[in-house]
Short mmCIF file of C-alpha atoms in Angstrom, two decimals:
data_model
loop_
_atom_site.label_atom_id
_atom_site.label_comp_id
_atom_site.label_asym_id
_atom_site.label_seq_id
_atom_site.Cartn_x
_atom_site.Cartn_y
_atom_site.Cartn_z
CA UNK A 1 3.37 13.81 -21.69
CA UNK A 2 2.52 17.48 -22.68
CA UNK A 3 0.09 20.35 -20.88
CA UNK A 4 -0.93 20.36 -16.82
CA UNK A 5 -0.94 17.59 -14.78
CA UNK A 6 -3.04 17.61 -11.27
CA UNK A 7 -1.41 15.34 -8.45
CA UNK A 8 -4.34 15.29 -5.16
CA UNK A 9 -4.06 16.61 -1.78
CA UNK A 10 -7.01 16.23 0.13
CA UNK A 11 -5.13 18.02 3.30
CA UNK A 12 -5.43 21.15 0.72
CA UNK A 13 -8.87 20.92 -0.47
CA UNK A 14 -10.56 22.45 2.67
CA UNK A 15 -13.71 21.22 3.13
CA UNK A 16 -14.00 20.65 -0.27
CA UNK A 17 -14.97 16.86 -1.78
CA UNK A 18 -11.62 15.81 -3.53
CA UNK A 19 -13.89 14.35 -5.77
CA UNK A 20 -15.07 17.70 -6.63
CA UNK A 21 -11.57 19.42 -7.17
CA UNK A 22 -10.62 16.65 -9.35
CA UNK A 23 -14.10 17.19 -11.49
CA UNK A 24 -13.42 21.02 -11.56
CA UNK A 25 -9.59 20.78 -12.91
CA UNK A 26 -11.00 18.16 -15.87
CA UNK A 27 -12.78 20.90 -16.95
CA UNK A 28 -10.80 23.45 -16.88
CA UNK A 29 -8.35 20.65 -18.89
CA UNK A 30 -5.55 18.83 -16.98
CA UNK A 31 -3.89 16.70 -19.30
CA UNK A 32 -3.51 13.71 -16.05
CA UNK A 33 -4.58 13.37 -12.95
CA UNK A 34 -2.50 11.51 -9.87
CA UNK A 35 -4.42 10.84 -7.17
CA UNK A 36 -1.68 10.87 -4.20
CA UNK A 37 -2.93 9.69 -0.79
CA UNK A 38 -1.18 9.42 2.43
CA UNK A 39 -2.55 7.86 6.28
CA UNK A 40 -5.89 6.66 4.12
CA UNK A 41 -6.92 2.74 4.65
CA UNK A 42 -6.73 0.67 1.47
CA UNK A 43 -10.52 0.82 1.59
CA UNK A 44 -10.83 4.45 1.27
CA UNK A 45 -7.91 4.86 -1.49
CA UNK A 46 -9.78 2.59 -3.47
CA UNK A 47 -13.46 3.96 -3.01
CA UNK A 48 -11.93 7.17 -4.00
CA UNK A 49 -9.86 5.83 -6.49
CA UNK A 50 -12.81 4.32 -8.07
CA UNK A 51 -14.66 7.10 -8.33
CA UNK A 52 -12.09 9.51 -10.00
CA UNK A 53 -11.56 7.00 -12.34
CA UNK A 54 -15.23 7.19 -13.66
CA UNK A 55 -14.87 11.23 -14.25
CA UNK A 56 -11.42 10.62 -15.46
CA UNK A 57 -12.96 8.08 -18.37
CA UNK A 58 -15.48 10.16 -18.99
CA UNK A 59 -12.95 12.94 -19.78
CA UNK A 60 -10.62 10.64 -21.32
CA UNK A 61 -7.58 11.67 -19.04
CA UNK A 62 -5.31 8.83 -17.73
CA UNK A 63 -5.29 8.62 -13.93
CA UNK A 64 -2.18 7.26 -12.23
CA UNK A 65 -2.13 6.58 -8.75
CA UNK A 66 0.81 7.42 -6.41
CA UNK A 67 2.73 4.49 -5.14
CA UNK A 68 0.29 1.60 -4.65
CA UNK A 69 -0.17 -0.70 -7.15
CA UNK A 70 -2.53 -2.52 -5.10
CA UNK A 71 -5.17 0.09 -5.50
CA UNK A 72 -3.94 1.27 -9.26
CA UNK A 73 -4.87 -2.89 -10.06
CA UNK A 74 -7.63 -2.99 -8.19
CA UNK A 75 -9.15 0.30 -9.93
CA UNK A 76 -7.66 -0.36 -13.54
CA UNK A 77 -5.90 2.57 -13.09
CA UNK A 78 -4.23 3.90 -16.21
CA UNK A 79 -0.78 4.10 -14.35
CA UNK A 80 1.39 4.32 -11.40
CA UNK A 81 3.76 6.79 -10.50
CA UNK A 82 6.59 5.85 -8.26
CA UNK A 83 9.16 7.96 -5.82
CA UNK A 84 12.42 7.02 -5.02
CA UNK A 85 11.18 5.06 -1.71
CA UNK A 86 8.39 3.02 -3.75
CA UNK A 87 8.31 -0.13 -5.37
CA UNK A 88 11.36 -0.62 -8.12
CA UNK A 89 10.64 0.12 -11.31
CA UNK A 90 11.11 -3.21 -12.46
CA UNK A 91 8.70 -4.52 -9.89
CA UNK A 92 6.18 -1.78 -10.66
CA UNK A 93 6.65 -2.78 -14.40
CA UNK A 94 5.78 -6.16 -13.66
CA UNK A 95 3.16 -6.33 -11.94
CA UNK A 96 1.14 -3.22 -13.83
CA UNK A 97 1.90 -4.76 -17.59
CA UNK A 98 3.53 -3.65 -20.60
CA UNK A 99 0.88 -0.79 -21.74
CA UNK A 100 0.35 0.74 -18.45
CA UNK A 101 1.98 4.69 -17.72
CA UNK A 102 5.11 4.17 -15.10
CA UNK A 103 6.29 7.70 -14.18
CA UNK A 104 9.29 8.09 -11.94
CA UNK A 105 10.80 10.91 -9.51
CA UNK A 106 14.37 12.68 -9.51
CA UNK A 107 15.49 13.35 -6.68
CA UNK A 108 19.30 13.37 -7.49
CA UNK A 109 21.82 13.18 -10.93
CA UNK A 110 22.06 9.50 -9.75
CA UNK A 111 18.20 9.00 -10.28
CA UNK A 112 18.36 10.77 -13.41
CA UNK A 113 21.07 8.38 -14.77
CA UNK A 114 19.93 5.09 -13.24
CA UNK A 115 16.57 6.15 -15.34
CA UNK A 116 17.99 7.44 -18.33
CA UNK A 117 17.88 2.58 -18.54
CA UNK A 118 14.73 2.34 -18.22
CA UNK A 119 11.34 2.19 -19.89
CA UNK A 120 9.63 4.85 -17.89
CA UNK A 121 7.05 6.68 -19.60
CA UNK A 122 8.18 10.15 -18.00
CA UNK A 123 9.93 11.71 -15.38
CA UNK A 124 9.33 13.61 -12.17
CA UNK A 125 11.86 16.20 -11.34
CA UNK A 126 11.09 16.73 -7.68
CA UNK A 127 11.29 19.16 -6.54
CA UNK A 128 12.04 22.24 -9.04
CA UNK A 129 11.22 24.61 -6.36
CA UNK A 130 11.04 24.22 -1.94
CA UNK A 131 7.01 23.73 -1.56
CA UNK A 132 5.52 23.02 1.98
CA UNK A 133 3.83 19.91 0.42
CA UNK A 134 6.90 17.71 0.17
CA UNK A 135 9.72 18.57 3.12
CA UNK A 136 11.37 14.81 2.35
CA UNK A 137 13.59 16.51 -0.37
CA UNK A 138 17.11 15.81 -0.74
CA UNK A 139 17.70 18.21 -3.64
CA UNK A 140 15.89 21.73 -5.09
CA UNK A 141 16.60 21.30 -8.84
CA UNK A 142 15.67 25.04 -9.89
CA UNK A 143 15.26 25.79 -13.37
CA UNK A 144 18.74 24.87 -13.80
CA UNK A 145 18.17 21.35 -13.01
CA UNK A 146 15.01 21.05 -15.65
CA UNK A 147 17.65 22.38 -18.37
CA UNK A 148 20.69 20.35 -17.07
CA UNK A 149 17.88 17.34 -17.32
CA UNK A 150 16.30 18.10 -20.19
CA UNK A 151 19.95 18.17 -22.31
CA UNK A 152 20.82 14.46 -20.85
CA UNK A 153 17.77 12.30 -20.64
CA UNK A 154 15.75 10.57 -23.27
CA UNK A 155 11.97 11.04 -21.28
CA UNK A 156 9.58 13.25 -21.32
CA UNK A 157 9.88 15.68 -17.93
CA UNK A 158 7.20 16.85 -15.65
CA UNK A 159 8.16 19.51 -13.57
CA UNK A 160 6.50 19.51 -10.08
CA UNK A 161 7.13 21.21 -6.87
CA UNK A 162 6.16 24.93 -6.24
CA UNK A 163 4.59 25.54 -9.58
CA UNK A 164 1.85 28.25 -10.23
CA UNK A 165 1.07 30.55 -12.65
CA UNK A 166 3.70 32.60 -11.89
CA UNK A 167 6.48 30.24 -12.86
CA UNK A 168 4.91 27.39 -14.80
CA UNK A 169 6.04 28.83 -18.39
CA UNK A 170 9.82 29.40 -16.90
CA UNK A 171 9.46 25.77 -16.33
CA UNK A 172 8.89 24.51 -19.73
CA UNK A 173 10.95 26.98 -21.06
CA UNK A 174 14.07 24.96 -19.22
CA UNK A 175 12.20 22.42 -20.60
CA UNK A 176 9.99 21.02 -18.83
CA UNK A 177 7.13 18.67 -20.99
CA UNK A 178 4.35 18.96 -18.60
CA UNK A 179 3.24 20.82 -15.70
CA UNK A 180 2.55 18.94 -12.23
CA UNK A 181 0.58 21.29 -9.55
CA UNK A 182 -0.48 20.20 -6.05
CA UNK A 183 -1.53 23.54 -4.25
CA UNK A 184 -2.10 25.46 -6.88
CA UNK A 185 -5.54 23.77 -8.11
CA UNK A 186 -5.89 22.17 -4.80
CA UNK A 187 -6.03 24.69 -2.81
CA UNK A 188 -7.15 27.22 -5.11
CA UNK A 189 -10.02 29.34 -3.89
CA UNK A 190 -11.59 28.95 -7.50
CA UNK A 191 -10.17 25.72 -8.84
CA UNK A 192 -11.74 25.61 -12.31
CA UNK A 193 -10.02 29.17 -13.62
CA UNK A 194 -6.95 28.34 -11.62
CA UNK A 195 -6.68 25.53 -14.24
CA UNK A 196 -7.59 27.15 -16.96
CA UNK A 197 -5.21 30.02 -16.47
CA UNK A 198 -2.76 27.34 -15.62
CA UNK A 199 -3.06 25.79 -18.81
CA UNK A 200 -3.46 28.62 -20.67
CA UNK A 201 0.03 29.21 -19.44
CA UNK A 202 1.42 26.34 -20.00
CA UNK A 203 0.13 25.67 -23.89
CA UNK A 204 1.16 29.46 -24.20
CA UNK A 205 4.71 28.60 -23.41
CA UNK A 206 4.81 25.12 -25.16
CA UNK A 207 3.61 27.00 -28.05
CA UNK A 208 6.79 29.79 -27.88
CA UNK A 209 9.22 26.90 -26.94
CA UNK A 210 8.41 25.11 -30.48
CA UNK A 211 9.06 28.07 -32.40
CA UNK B 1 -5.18 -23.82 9.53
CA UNK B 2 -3.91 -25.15 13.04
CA UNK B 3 -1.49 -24.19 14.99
CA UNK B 4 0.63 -21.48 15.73
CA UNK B 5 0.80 -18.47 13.62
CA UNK B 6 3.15 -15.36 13.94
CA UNK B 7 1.87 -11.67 13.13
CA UNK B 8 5.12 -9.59 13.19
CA UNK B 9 5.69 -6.01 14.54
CA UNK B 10 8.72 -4.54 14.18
CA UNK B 11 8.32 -1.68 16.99
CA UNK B 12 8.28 -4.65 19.24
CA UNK B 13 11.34 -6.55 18.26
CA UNK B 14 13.68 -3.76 20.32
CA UNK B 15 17.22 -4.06 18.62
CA UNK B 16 16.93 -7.22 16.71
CA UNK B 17 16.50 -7.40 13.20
CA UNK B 18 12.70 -8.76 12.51
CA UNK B 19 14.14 -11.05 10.35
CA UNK B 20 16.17 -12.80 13.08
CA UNK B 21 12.84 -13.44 15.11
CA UNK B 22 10.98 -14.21 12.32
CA UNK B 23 14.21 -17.08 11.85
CA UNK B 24 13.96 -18.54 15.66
CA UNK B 25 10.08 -18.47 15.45
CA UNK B 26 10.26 -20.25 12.52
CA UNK B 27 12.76 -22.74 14.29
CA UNK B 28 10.48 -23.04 16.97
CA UNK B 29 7.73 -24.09 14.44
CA UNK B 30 5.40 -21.18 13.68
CA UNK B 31 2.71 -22.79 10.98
CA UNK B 32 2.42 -19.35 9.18
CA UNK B 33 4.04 -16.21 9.40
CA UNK B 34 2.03 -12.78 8.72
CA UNK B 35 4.44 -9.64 8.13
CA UNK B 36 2.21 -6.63 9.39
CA UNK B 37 4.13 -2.83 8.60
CA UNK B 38 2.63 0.21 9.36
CA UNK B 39 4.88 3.78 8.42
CA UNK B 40 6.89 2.05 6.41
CA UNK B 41 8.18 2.99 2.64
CA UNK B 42 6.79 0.91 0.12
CA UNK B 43 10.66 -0.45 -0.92
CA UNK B 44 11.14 -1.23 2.23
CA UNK B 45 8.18 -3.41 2.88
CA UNK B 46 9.52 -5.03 -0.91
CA UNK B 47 12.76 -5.81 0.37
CA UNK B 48 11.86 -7.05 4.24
CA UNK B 49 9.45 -9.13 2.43
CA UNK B 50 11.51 -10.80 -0.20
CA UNK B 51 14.37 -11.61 2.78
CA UNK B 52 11.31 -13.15 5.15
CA UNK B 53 10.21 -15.04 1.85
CA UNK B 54 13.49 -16.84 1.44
CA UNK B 55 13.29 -17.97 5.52
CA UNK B 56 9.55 -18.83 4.88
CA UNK B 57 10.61 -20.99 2.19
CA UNK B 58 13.67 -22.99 3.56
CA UNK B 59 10.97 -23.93 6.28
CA UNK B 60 7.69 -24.71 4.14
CA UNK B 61 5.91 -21.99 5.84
CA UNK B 62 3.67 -19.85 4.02
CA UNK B 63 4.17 -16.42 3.98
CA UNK B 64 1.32 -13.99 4.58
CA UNK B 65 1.30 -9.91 3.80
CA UNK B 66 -0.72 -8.00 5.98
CA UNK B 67 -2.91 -5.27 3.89
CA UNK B 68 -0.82 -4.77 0.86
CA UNK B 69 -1.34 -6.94 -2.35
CA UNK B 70 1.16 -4.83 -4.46
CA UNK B 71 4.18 -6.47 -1.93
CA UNK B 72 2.28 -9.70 -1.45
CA UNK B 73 2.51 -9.71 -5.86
CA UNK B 74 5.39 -8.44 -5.99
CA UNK B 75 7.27 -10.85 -3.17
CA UNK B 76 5.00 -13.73 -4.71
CA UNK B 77 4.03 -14.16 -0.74
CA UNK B 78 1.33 -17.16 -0.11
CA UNK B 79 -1.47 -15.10 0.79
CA UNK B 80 -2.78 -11.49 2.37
CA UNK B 81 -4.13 -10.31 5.43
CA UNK B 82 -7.28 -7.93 4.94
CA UNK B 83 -8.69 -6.19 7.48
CA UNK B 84 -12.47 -4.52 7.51
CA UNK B 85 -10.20 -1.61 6.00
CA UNK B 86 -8.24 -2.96 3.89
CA UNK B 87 -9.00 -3.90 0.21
CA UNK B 88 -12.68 -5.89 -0.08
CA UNK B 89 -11.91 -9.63 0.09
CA UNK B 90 -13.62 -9.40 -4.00
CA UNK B 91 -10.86 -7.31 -4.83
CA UNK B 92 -8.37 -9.45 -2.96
CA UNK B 93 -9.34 -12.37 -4.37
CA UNK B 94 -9.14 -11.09 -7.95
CA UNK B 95 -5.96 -9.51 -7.86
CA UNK B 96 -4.25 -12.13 -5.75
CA UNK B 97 -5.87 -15.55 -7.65
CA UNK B 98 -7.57 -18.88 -6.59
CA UNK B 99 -5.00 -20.47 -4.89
CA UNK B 100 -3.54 -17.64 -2.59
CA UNK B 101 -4.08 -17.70 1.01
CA UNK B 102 -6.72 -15.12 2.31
CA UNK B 103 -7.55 -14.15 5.78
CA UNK B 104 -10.24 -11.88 7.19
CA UNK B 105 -10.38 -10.56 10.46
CA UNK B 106 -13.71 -10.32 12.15
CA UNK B 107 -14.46 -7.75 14.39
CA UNK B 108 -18.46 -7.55 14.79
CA UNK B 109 -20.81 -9.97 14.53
CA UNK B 110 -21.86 -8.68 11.05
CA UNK B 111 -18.48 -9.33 9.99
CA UNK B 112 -19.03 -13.10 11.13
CA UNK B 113 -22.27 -12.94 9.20
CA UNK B 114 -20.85 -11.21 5.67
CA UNK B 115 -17.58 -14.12 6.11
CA UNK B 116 -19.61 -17.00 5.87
CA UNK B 117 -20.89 -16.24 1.76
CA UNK B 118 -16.68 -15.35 1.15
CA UNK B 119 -14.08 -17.72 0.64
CA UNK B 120 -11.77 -16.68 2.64
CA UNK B 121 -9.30 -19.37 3.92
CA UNK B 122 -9.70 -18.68 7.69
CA UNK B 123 -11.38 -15.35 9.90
CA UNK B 124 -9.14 -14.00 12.48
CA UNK B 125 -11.36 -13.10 15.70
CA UNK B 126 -9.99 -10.03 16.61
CA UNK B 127 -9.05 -9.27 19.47
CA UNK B 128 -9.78 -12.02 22.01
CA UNK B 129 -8.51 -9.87 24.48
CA UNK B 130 -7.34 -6.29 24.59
CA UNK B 131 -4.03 -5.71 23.56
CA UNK B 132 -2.04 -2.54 23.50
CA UNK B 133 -0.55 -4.26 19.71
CA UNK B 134 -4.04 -2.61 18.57
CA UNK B 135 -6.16 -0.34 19.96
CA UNK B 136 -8.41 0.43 17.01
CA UNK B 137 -10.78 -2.24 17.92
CA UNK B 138 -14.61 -2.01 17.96
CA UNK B 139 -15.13 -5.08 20.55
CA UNK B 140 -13.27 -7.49 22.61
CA UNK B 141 -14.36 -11.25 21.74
CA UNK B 142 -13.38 -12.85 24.70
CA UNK B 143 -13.29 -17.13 24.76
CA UNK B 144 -17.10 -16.88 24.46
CA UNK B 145 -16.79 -14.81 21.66
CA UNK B 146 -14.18 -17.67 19.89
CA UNK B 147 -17.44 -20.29 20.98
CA UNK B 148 -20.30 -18.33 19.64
CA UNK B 149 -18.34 -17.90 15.73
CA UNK B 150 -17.22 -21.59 16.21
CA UNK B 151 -20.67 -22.31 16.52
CA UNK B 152 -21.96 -20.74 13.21
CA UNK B 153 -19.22 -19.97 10.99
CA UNK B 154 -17.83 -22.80 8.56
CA UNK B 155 -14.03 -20.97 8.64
CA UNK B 156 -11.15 -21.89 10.54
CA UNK B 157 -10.87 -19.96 13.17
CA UNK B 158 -7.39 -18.13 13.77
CA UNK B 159 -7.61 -16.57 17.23
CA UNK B 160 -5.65 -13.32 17.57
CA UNK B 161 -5.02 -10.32 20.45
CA UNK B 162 -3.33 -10.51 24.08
CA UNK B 163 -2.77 -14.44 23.25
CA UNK B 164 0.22 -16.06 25.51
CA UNK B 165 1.53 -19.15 26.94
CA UNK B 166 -0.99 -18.77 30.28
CA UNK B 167 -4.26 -18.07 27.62
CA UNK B 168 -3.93 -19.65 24.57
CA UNK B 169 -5.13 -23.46 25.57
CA UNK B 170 -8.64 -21.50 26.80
CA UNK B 171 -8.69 -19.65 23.49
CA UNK B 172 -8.04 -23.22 21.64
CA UNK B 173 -10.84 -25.10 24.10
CA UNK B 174 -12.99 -22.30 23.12
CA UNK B 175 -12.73 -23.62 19.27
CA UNK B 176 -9.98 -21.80 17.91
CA UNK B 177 -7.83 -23.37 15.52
CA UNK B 178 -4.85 -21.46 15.59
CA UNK B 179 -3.57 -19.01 17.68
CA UNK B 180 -1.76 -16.05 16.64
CA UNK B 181 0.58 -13.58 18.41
CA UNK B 182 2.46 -10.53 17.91
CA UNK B 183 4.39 -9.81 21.14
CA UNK B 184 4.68 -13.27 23.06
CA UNK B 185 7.00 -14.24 20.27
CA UNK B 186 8.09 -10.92 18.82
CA UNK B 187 8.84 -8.96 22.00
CA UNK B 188 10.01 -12.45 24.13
CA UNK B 189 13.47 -12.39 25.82
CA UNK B 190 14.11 -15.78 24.35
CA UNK B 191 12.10 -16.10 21.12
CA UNK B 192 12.82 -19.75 20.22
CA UNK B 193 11.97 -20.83 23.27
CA UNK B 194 8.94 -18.91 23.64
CA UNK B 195 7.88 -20.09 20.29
CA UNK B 196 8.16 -24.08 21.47
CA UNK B 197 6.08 -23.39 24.92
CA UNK B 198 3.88 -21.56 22.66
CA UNK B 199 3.34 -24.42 20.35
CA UNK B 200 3.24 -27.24 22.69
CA UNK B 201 0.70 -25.34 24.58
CA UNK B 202 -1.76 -25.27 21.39
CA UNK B 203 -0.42 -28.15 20.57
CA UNK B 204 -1.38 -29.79 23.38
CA UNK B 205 -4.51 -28.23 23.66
CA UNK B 206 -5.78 -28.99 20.17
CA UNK B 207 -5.09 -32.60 21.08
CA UNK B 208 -7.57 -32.55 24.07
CA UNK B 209 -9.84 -30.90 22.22
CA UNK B 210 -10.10 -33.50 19.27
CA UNK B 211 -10.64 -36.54 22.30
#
């Protein structure tokens, strides 16, 4: 897990198609896409679902869908990723196979340490900064949580939670692996350079990290 | 499919514990249990599944989940629930295998029509009558909407919505073959014994109806 990572909002996207938004940051280069839906019927998530997948194959990006593993089946989703509140990951393991991506939220040193056992494929420390997107947070990790995270645990961390430009390469410079944005390609008034500059960003400060 | 079959709602059970009405309806004789949850966390759902699955078993009933396929998989329930929003019944089928249990509710007559090429295990004609349970529905069947399906369709017929000791012998007369409800059981001062009155009024009337 290395670069920018888009997670879906559709509240965010205006009256823009999320279908759209999600075509727009492939180009500009997200690394994954999580499509994230709330108060949707099944039916919807997985008409949607279906057709993100078809751009995301066509750009060869994994898609992972938020929580339901119902609709990730359904839609041969590449992966799920699961919160603290979801299915276990054991379950989740289960029922999506050996080969498919399983990413997990932090929410507290517990989580972090109850992972560190198992065979996620990354993940999620939620949230690094206080973002009007998620309110259900227990914890604000800051950039001291990414480096107190990074030092202990054996995955791969994606940062998430108030990330932009502005603070994305702080982020991996704590150590963060890859770069989730809601907002900031969501609701972006020009969401193909947001992503690009995003990524430009985040590459940029991969880049410095290595050397 | 005959009988009496509980759909469960939670906001309706006051102080009790769902599983504690879901354990005297099941004493009472309920034929099938459905557990329906709305705004509830995905873990939860897991876990208030898995407990209702170990009652369900001790008692030989099968265990239905309403909507979602990722707890019905993960609970190894008996079948699913779909709505005419929830996952497509191809989809359903698929994910949940040949020998689950799979219900379709039926709201419009094209509903009736697009049933009869699936092979779904029963329709639920929904609502008979108006019920403030749901109030998302399109149209109100009423006992001559129960004849008119039992007339064309080849399904059993589960009838569903503002169902009670005083109605449900009309809805079975009218060709229903088993009669579901939400509050007479789940909101009942006395749940056991509203389940038996319950079932030796289908009972009863299912008998007639056969001579």
């Amino acid at each position: 897990m290395r670069g920018l990572y888009l997670v879906t909002d559709r509240t965010l996207c205006g009256n823009r198609p999320l279908v759209d938004i999600v075509h727009l940051a492939l180009k500009g280069g997200v690394a994954y896409v999580q499509l994230r839906e709330k108060d949707v019927s099944t039916r919807l998530f997985v008409d949607v679902s279906q057709k993100i997948k078809t751009l995301t194959d066509t750009f060869r990006v994994p898609l992972i869908i938020n929580d339901r593993i119902d609709v990730a089946l359904a839609v041969e989703a590449d992966g799920v990723h699961i919160g603290q509140e979801d299915m276990s990951y054991e379950a989740a393991r289960k029922l999506m196979g050996p080969r498919a991506i399983i990413g997990l939220s932090v929410e507290t040193w517990d989580d972090v340490v109850t992972a560190q056992e198992l065979d996620v494929d990354y993940i999620s420390v939620s949230p690094v900064f206080a973002t009007p997107t998620k309110t259900d947070t227990k914890n604000i990790w800051g950039l001291e949580g990414i480096s107190r995270i990074k030092d202990y645990s054996r995955h791969p961390l994606v940062a998430i939670g108030g990330l932009n430009v502005s603070n994305a390469a702080d982020a991996v410079m704590a150590g963060a692996d890859c770069i989730a944005v809601v907002s900031a390609i969501c609701a972006a008034h020009d969401p193909l350079n947001a992503t690009r500059e995003l990524l430009d960003t985040v590459l940029t400060a991969l880049k410095k990290r290595a050397t």
